Each structure stands twice: as C-alpha cells, then as structure tokens.
PDB file of C-alpha atoms in Angstrom:
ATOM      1  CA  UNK A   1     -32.934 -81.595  -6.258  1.00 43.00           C
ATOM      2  CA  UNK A   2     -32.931 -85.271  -5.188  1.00 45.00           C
ATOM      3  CA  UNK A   3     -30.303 -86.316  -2.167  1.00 48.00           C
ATOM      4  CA  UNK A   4     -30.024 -89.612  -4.027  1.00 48.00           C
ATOM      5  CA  UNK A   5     -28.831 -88.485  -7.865  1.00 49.00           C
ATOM      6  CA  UNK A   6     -26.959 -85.105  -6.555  1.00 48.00           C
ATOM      7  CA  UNK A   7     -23.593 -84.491  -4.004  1.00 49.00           C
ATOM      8  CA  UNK A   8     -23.417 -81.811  -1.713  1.00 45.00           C
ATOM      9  CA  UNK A   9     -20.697 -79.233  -1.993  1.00 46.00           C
ATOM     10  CA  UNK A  10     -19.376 -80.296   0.801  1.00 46.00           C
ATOM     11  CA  UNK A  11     -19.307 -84.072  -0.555  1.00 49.00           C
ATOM     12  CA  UNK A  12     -17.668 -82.896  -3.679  1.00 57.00           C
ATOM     13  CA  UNK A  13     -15.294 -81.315  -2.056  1.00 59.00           C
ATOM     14  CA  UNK A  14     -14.307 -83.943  -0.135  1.00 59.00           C
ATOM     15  CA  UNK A  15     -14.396 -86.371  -2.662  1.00 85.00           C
ATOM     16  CA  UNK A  16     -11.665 -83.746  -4.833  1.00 83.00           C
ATOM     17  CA  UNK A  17      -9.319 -84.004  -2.016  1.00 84.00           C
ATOM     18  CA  UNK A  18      -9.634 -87.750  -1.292  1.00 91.00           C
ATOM     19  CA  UNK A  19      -8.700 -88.237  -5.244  1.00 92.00           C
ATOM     20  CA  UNK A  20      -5.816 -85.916  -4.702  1.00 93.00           C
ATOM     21  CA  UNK A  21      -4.379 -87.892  -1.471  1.00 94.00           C
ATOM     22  CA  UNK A  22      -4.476 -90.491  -3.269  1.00 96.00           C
ATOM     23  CA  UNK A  23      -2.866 -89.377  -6.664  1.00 96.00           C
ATOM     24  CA  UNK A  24       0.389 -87.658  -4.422  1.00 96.00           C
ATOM     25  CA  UNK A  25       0.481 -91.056  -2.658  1.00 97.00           C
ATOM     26  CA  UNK A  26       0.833 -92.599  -5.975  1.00 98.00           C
ATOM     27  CA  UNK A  27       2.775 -90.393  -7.681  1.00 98.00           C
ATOM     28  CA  UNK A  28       5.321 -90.639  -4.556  1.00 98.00           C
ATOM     29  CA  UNK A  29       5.253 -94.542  -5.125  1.00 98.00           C
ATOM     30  CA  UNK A  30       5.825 -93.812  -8.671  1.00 98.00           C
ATOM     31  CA  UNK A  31       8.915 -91.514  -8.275  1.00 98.00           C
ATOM     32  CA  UNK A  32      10.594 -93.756  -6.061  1.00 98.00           C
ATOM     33  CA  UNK A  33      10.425 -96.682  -8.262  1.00 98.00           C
ATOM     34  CA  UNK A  34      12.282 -94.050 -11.265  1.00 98.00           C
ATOM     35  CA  UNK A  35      14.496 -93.401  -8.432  1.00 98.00           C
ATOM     36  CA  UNK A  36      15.307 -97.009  -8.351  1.00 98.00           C
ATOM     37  CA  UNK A  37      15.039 -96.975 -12.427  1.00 98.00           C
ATOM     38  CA  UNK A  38      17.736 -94.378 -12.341  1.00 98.00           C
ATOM     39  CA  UNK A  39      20.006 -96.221 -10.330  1.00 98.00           C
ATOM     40  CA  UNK A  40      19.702 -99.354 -12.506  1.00 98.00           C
ATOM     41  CA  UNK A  41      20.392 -97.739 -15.269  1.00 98.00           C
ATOM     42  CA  UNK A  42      23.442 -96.003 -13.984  1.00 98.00           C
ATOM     43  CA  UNK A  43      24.882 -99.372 -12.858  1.00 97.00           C
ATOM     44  CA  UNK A  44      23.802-101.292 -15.752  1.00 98.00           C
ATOM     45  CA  UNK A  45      24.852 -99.195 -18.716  1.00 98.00           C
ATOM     46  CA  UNK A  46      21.306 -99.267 -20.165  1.00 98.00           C
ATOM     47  CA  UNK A  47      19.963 -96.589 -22.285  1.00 98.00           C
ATOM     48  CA  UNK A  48      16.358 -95.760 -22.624  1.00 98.00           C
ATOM     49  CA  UNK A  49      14.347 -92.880 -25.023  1.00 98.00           C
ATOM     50  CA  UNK A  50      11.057 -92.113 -24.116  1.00 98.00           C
ATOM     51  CA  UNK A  51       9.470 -90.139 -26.592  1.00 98.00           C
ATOM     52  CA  UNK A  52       6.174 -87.583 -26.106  1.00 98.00           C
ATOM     53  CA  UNK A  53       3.901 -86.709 -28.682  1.00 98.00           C
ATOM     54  CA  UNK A  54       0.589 -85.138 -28.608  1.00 97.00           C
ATOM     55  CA  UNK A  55      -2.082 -82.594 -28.825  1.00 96.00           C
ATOM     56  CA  UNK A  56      -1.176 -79.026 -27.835  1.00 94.00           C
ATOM     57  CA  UNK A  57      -2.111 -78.346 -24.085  1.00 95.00           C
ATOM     58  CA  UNK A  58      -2.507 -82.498 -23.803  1.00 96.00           C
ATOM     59  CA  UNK A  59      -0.357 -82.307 -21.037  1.00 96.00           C
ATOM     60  CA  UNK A  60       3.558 -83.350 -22.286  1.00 97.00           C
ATOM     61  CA  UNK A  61       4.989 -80.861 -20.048  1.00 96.00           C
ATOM     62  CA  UNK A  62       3.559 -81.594 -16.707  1.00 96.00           C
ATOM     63  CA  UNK A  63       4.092 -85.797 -17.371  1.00 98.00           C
ATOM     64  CA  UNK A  64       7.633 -84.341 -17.980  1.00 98.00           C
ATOM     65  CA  UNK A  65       7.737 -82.548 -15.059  1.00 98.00           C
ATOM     66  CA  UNK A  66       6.602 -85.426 -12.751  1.00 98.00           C
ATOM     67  CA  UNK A  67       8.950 -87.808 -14.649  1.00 98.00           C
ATOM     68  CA  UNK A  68      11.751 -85.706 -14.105  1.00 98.00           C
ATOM     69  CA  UNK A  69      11.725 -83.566 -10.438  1.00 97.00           C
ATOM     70  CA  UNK A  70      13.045 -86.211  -8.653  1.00 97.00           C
ATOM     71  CA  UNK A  71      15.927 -87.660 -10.036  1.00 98.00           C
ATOM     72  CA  UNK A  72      19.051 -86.529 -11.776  1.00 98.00           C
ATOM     73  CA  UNK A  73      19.115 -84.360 -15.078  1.00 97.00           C
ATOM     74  CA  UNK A  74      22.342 -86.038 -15.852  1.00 97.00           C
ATOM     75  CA  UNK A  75      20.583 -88.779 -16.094  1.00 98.00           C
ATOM     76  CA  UNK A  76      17.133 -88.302 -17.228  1.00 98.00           C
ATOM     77  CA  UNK A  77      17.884 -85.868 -20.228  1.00 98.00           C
ATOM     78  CA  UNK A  78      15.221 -83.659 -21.386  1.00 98.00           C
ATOM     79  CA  UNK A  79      15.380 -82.633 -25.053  1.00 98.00           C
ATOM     80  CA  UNK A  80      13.022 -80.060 -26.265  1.00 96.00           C
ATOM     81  CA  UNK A  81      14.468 -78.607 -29.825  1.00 95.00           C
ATOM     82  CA  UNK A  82      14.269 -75.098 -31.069  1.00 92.00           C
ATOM     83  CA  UNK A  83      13.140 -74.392 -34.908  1.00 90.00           C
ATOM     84  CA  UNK A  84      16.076 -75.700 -36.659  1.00 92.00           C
ATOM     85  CA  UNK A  85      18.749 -73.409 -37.834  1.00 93.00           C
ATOM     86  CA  UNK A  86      19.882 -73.096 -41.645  1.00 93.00           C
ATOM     87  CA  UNK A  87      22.554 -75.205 -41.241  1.00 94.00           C
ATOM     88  CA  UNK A  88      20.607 -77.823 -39.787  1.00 92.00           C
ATOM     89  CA  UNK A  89      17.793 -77.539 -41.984  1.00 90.00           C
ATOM     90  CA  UNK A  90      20.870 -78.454 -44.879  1.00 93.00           C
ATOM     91  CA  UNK A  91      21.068 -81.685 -42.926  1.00 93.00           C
ATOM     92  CA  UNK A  92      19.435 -84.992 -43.940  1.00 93.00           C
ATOM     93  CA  UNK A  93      16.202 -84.505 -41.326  1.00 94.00           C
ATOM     94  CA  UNK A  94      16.559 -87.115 -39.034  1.00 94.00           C
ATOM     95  CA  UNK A  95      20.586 -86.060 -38.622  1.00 95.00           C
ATOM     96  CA  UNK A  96      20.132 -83.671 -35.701  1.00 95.00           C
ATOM     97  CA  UNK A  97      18.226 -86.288 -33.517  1.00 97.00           C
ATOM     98  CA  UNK A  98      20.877 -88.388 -33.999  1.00 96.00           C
ATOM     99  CA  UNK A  99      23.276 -87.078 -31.558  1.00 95.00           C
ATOM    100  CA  UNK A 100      20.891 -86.571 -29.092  1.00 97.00           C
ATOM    101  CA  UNK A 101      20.261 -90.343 -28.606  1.00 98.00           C
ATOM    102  CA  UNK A 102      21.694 -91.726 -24.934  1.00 98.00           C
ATOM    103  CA  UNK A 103      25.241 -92.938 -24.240  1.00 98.00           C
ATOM    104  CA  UNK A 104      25.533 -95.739 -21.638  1.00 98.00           C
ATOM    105  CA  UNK A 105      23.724 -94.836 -18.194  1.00 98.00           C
ATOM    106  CA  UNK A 106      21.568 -92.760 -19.823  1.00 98.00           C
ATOM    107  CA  UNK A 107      17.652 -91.983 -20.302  1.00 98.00           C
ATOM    108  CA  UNK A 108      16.512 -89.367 -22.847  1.00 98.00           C
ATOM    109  CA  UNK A 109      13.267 -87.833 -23.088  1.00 98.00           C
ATOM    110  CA  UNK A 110      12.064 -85.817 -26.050  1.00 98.00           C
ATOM    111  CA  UNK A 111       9.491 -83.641 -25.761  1.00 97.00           C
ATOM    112  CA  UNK A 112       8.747 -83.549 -28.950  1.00 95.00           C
ATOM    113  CA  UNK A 113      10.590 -84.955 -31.570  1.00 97.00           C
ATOM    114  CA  UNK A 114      11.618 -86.232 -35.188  1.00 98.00           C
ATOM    115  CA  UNK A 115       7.849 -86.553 -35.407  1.00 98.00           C
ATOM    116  CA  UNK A 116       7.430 -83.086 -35.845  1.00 96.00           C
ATOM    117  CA  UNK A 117       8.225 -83.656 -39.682  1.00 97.00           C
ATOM    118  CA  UNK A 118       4.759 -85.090 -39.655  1.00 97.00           C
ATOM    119  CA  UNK A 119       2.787 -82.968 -37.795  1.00 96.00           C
ATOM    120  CA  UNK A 120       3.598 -79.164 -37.618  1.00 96.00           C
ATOM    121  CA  UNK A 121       6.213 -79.613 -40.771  1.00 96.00           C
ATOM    122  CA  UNK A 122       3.308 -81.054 -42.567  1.00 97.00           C
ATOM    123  CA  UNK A 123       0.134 -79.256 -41.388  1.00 97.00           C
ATOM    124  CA  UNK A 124       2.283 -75.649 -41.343  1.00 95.00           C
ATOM    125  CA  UNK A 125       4.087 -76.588 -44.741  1.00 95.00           C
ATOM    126  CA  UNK A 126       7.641 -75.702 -43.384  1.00 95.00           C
ATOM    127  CA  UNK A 127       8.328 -79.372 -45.467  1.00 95.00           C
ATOM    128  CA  UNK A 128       6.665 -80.421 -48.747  1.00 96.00           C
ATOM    129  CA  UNK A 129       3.833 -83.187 -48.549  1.00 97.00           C
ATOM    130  CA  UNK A 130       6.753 -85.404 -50.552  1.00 97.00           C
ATOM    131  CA  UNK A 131       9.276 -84.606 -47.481  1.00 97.00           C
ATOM    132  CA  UNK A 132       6.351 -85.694 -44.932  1.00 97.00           C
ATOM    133  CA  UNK A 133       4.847 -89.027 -46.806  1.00 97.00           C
ATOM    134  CA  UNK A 134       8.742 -90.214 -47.309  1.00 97.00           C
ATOM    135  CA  UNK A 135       9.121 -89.524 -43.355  1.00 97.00           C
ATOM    136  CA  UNK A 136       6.258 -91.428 -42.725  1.00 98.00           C
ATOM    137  CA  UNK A 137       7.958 -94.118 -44.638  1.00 97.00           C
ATOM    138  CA  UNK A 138      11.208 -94.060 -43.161  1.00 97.00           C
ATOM    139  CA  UNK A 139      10.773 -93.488 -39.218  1.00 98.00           C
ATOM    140  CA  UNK A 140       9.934 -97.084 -38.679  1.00 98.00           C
ATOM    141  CA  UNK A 141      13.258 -98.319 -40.379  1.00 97.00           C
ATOM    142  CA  UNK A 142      15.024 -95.265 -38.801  1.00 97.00           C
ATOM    143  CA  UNK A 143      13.312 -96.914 -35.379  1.00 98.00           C
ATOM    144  CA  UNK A 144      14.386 -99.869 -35.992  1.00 98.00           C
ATOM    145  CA  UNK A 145      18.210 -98.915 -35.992  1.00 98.00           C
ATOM    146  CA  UNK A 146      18.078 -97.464 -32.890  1.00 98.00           C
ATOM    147  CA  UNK A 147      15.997-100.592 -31.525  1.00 98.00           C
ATOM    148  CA  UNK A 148      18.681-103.128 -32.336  1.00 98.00           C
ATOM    149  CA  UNK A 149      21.410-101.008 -31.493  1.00 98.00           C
ATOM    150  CA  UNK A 150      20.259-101.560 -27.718  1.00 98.00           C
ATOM    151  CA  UNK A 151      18.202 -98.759 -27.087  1.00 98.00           C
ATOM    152  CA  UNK A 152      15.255 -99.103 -25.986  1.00 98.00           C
ATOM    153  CA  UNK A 153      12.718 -97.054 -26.867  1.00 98.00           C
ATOM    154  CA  UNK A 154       9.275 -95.827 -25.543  1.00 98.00           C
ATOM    155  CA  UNK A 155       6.581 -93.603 -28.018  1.00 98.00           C
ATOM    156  CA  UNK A 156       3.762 -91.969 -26.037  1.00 98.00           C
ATOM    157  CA  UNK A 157       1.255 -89.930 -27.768  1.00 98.00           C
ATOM    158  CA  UNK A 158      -1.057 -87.629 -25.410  1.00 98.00           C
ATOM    159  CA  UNK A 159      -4.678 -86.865 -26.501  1.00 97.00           C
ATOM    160  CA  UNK A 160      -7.235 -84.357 -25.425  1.00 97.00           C
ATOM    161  CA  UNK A 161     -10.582 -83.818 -26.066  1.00 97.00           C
ATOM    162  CA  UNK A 162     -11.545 -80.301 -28.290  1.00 97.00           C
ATOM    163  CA  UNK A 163     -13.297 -79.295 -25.203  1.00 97.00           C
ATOM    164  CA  UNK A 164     -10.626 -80.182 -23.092  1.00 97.00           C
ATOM    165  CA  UNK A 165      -7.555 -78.131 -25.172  1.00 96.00           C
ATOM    166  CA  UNK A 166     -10.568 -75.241 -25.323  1.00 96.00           C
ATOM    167  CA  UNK A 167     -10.751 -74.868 -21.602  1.00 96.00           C
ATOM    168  CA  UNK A 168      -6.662 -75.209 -20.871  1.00 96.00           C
ATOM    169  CA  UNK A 169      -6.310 -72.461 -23.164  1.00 95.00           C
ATOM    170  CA  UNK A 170      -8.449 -70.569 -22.282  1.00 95.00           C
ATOM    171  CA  UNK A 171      -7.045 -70.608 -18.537  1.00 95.00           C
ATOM    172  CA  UNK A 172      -3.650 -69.943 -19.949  1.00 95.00           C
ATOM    173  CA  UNK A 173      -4.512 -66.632 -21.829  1.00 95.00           C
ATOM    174  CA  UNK A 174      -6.394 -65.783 -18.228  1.00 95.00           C
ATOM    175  CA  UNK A 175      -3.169 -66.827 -15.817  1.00 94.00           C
ATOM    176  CA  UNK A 176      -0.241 -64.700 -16.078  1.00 95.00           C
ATOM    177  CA  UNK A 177       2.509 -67.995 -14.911  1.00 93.00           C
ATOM    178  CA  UNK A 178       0.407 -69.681 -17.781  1.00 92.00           C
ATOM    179  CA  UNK A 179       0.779 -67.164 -20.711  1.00 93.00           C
ATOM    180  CA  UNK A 180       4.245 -67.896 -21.593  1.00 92.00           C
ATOM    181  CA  UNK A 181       2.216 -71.274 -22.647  1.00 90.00           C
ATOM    182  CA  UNK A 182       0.354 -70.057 -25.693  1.00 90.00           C
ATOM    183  CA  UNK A 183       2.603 -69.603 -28.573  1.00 90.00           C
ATOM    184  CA  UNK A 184       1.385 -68.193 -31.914  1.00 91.00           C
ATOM    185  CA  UNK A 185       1.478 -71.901 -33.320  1.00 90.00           C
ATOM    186  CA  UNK A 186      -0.874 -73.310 -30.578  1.00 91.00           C
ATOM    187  CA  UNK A 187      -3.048 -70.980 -31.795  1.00 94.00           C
ATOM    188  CA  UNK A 188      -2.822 -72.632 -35.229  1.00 93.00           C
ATOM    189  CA  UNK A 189      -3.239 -75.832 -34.282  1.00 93.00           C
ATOM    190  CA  UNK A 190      -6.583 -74.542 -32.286  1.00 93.00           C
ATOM    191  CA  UNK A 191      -7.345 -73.317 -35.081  1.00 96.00           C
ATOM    192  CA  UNK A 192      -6.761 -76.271 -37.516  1.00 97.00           C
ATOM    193  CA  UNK A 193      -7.733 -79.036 -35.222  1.00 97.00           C
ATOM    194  CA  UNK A 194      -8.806 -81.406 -38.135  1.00 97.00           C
ATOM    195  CA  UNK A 195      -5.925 -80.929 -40.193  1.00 97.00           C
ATOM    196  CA  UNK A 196      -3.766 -81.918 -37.184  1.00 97.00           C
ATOM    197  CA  UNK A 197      -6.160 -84.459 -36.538  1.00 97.00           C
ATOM    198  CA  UNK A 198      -5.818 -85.663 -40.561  1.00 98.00           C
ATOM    199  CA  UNK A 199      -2.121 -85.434 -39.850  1.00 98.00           C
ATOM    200  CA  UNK A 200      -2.037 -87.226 -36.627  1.00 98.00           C
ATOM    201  CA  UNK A 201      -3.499 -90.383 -37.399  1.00 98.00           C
ATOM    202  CA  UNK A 202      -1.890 -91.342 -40.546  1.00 98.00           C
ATOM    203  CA  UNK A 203       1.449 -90.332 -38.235  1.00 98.00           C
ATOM    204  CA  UNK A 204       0.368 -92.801 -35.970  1.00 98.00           C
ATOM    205  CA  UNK A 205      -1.311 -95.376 -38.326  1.00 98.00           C
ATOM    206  CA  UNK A 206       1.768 -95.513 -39.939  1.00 98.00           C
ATOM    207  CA  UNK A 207       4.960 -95.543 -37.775  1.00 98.00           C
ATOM    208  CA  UNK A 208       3.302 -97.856 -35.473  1.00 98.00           C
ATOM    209  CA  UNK A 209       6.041-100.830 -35.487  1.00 98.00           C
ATOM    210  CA  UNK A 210       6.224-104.125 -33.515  1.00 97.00           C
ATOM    211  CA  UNK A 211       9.508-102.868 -32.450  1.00 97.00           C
ATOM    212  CA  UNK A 212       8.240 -99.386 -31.554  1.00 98.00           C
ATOM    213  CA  UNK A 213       4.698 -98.839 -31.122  1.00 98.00           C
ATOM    214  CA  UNK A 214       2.963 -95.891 -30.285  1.00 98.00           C
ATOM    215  CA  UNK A 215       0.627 -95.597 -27.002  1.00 98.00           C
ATOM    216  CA  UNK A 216      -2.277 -93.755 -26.146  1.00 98.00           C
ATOM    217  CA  UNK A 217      -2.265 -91.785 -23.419  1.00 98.00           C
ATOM    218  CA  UNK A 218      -6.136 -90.019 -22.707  1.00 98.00           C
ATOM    219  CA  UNK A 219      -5.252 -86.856 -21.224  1.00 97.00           C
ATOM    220  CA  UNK A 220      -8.244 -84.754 -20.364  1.00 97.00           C
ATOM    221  CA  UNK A 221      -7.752 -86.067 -16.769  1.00 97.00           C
ATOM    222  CA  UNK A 222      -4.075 -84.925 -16.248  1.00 97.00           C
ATOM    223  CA  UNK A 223      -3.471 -86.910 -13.126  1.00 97.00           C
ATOM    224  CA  UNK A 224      -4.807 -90.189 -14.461  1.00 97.00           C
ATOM    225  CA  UNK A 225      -2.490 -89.819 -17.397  1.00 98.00           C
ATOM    226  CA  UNK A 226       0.076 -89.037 -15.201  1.00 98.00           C
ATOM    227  CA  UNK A 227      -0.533 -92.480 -12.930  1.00 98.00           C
ATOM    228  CA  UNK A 228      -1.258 -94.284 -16.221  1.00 98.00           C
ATOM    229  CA  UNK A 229       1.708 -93.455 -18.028  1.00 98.00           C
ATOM    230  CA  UNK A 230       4.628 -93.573 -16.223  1.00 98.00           C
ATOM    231  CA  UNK A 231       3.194 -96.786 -14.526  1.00 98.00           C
ATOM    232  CA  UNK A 232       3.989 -97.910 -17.683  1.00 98.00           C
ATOM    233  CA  UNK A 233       7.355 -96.674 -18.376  1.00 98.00           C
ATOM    234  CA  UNK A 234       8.085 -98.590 -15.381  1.00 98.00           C
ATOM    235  CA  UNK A 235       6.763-101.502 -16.452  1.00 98.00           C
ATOM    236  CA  UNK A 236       7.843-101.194 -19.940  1.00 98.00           C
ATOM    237  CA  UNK A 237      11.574-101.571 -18.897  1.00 98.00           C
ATOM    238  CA  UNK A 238      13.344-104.772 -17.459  1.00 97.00           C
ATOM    239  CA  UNK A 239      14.607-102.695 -14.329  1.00 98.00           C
ATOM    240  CA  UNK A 240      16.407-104.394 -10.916  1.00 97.00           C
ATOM    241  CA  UNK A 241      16.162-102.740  -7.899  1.00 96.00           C
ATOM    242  CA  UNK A 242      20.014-101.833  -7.257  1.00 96.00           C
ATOM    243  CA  UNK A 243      21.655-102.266  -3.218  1.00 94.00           C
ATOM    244  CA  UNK A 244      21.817 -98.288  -2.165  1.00 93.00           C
ATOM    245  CA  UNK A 245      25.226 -98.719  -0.004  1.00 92.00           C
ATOM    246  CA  UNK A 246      24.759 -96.677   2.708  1.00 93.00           C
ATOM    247  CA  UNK A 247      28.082 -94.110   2.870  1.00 93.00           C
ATOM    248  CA  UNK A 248      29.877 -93.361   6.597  1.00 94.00           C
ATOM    249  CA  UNK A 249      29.382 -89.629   6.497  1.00 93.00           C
ATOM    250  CA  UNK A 250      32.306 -89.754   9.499  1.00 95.00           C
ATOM    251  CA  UNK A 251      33.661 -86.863  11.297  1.00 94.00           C
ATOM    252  CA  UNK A 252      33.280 -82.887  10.547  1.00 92.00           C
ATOM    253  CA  UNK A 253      36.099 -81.261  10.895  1.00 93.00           C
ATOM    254  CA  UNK A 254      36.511 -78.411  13.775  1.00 93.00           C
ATOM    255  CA  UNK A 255      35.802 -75.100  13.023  1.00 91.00           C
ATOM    256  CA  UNK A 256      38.982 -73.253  12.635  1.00 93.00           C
ATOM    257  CA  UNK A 257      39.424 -70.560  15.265  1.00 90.00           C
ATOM    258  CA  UNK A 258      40.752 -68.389  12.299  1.00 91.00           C
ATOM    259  CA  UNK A 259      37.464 -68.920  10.591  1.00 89.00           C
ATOM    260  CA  UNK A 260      35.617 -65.880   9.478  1.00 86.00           C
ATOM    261  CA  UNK A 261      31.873 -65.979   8.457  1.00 87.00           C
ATOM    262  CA  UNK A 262      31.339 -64.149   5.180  1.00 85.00           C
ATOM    263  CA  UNK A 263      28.401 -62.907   6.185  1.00 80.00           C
ATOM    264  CA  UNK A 264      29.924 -60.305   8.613  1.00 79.00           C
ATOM    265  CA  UNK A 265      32.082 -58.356   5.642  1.00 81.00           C
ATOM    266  CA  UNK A 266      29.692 -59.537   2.657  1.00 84.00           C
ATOM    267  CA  UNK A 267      26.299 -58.342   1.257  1.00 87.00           C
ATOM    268  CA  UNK A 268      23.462 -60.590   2.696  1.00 84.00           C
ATOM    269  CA  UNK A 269      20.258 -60.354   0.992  1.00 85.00           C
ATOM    270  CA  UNK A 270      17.678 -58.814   2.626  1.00 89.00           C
ATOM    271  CA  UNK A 271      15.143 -60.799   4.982  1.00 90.00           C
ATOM    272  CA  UNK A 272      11.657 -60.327   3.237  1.00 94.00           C
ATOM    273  CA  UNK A 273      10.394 -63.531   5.379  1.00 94.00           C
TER     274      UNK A 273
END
C-alpha cells in the first residue's frame, strides 16, 4: 500500500473532523443570518414559502431541522400534511394548500407539498393519470397566483443517489431513534425507484416556471446540501439586516419575605444526574 495514493486512519480521521469544524462553523454563520432573515421579515411584513421536494431518505427533514432550530416557529411555519381526509379529498386539490400560505411576517415551509399529486398520487394511483397530467398543467398558473400576490416563493427538490437512499435505509431499519423513519410507502418508492424517477422528471420538466423554478439540491452528502441550500435561501430573498434594540432588563424585584418555594410542599422529580 503506497504512502503517496493511500491516508492513514489516523489522517482520515482527522480530515472527518476538520470537515465537520468547519460545516458547524458554517452552519452557525448560516443560522444567524435566518436569525437576521426572521427579523426582517417580522418588521417588513414579507412573506416567504419555501417548498421541499425530493427522494425518500434525500434528506428534507434534517435541511428542515437546521432551517428551523434556531428561530421562532411562529415564524418559520413548518407544514407537513397528513393523507387527506374525505372531506378534503371532496375539495378542488389544490384547496387545502391554500390556507396554509403565509400572512404578513410570515415564512412557511412545506415539507412536502401540492406536488404530491404528481408523485405518490400518481405513482401509488390514489389520483387518476387524468387528475395528475391536468396538475402538471395547472401548478405553474396556480404558482403564478401566489407569485404576484407578493409571495415569494422558493421550490427545492432533494436528490439521492440509489446507493445512497440504499444505505440510509438500511441504517434506519438497524437504529431504533431511526425506525419511526421507514414507513410502508418508503418502502414502495424503494421499491419502484424508476417509476418515481418517470414521475419525477416530467414533475419537474414541467412546473419549472420563470416565476418559480425548481432547484437541485444533490443530497448524498447531507452537510453539503445543507451549506448549499440554505446559502441560497438566503440569497434568494432581498433581506436587510434589522437594528436589534437592545432592551433595559432593569431591576428584579425583592424576594418577598412571605415567599414560599414550591419545591418544599411539591413533588420534585427525582435527581437521576
């Protein structure tokens, strides 16, 4: 084994960790800047919908995740729809999506969305292939609306390589915090990966708009696509940097001499730590 064309171990190892120092120093840069997003949007009355799309196990979660620990839920709104109900599925489709959409000061983030209609809908048949192809027809004008209505709006769609979606599930049926991961319909769309693929690009070839195009995000390397991709939610949106004004916390007020602590009449948990 040549010194020259292979890394030690010890290399490797070091090399793993340097990547990782520098992905939390990024991703610490990154989640500032939404913090400063946030604030802007509050003050501004903007309202944003970033949409996620993807491959099974490509990742949406986890980019959510990032996206969303370190800022306010009442302002960065995950939606993540059950199957629809029967009333809903009485509805014209695109009808429950609709009043999901962001008021003023707000940014909404489906994972997943009306774009299921063209890929599980279609691939499981839970809609007819006439349902799907008149989706496909009528997302970018449905788009559209929402564009010029003063939303803006953000489409990401997250790919992974077969061997790639083979390995994460394979480490989910293995790790019990993972397990709750792999639902009967991932294992369908394991199973069908061509139809989905089939599916997928017309989806994309499609509903790809001037007003609302779609964007690749490579996912096999998780962190990359985490870097990649919100990087360029950030610099997808016009955003100011708004003047935190630092509050006068003041004085606390003195204990009352009346004052007693719950914890002497009240059940304390017990100290496991």
């Amino acid at each position: 084994m040549s010194k020259d064309n292979h890394k030690s171990a010890a290399t490797e190892g070091d090399d793993k960790k340097g990547f990782k120092d520098r992905y939390n120093k990024e991703m610490r840069k990154l989640q500032i800047e939404l913090a400063h997003l946030q604030a802007w949007v509050k003050k501004s009355g903007a309202r944003v919908v970033i949409l996620f799309e993807g491959r099974d196990a490509a990742g949406k979660g986890g980019m959510i995740k990032r996206i969303t620990e370190r800022v306010s839920p009442r302002v960065f709104r995950v939606i993540a729809l059950p199957a629809p109900s029967d009333r809903e599925k009485s509805q014209i489709f695109m009808q429950r999506y609709i009043g999901y959409l962001p008021a003023a000061g707000e940014i909404v983030i489906f994972d997943r969305s009306w774009y299921n209609r063209a890929g599980v809908d279609r691939v499981m048949g839970f809609c007819s292939e006439k349902k799907a192809r008149r989706f496909l027809e009528l997302a970018p004008r449905f788009e559209a609306a929402i564009v010029e209505s003063g939303i803006i709006l953000l489409k990401y769609f997250l790919t992974v390589s077969e061997e790639e979606q083979d390995r994460r599930f394979r480490r989910r049926i293995d790790d019990p915090l993972r397990q709750w991961k792999l639902s009967p319909m991932d294992i369908t769309s394991y199973q069908r990966w061509w139809d989905y693929t089939r599916a997928y690009d017309e989806m994309l070839k499609m509903t790809d708009s001037q007003h609302a195009p779609w964007w690749i995000v490579p996912s096999d390397d998780k962190e990359r696509a985490r870097i990649n991709c919100i990087s360029h939610i950030l610099k997808s949106i016009p955003y100011e940097r708004v003047k935190f004004d630092e509050p006068d916390l003041g004085k606390r007020q003195k204990r009352p001499g009346d004052y007693i602590d719950p914890e002497m009449t009240l059940n304390v948990v017990p100290r496991i730590l």
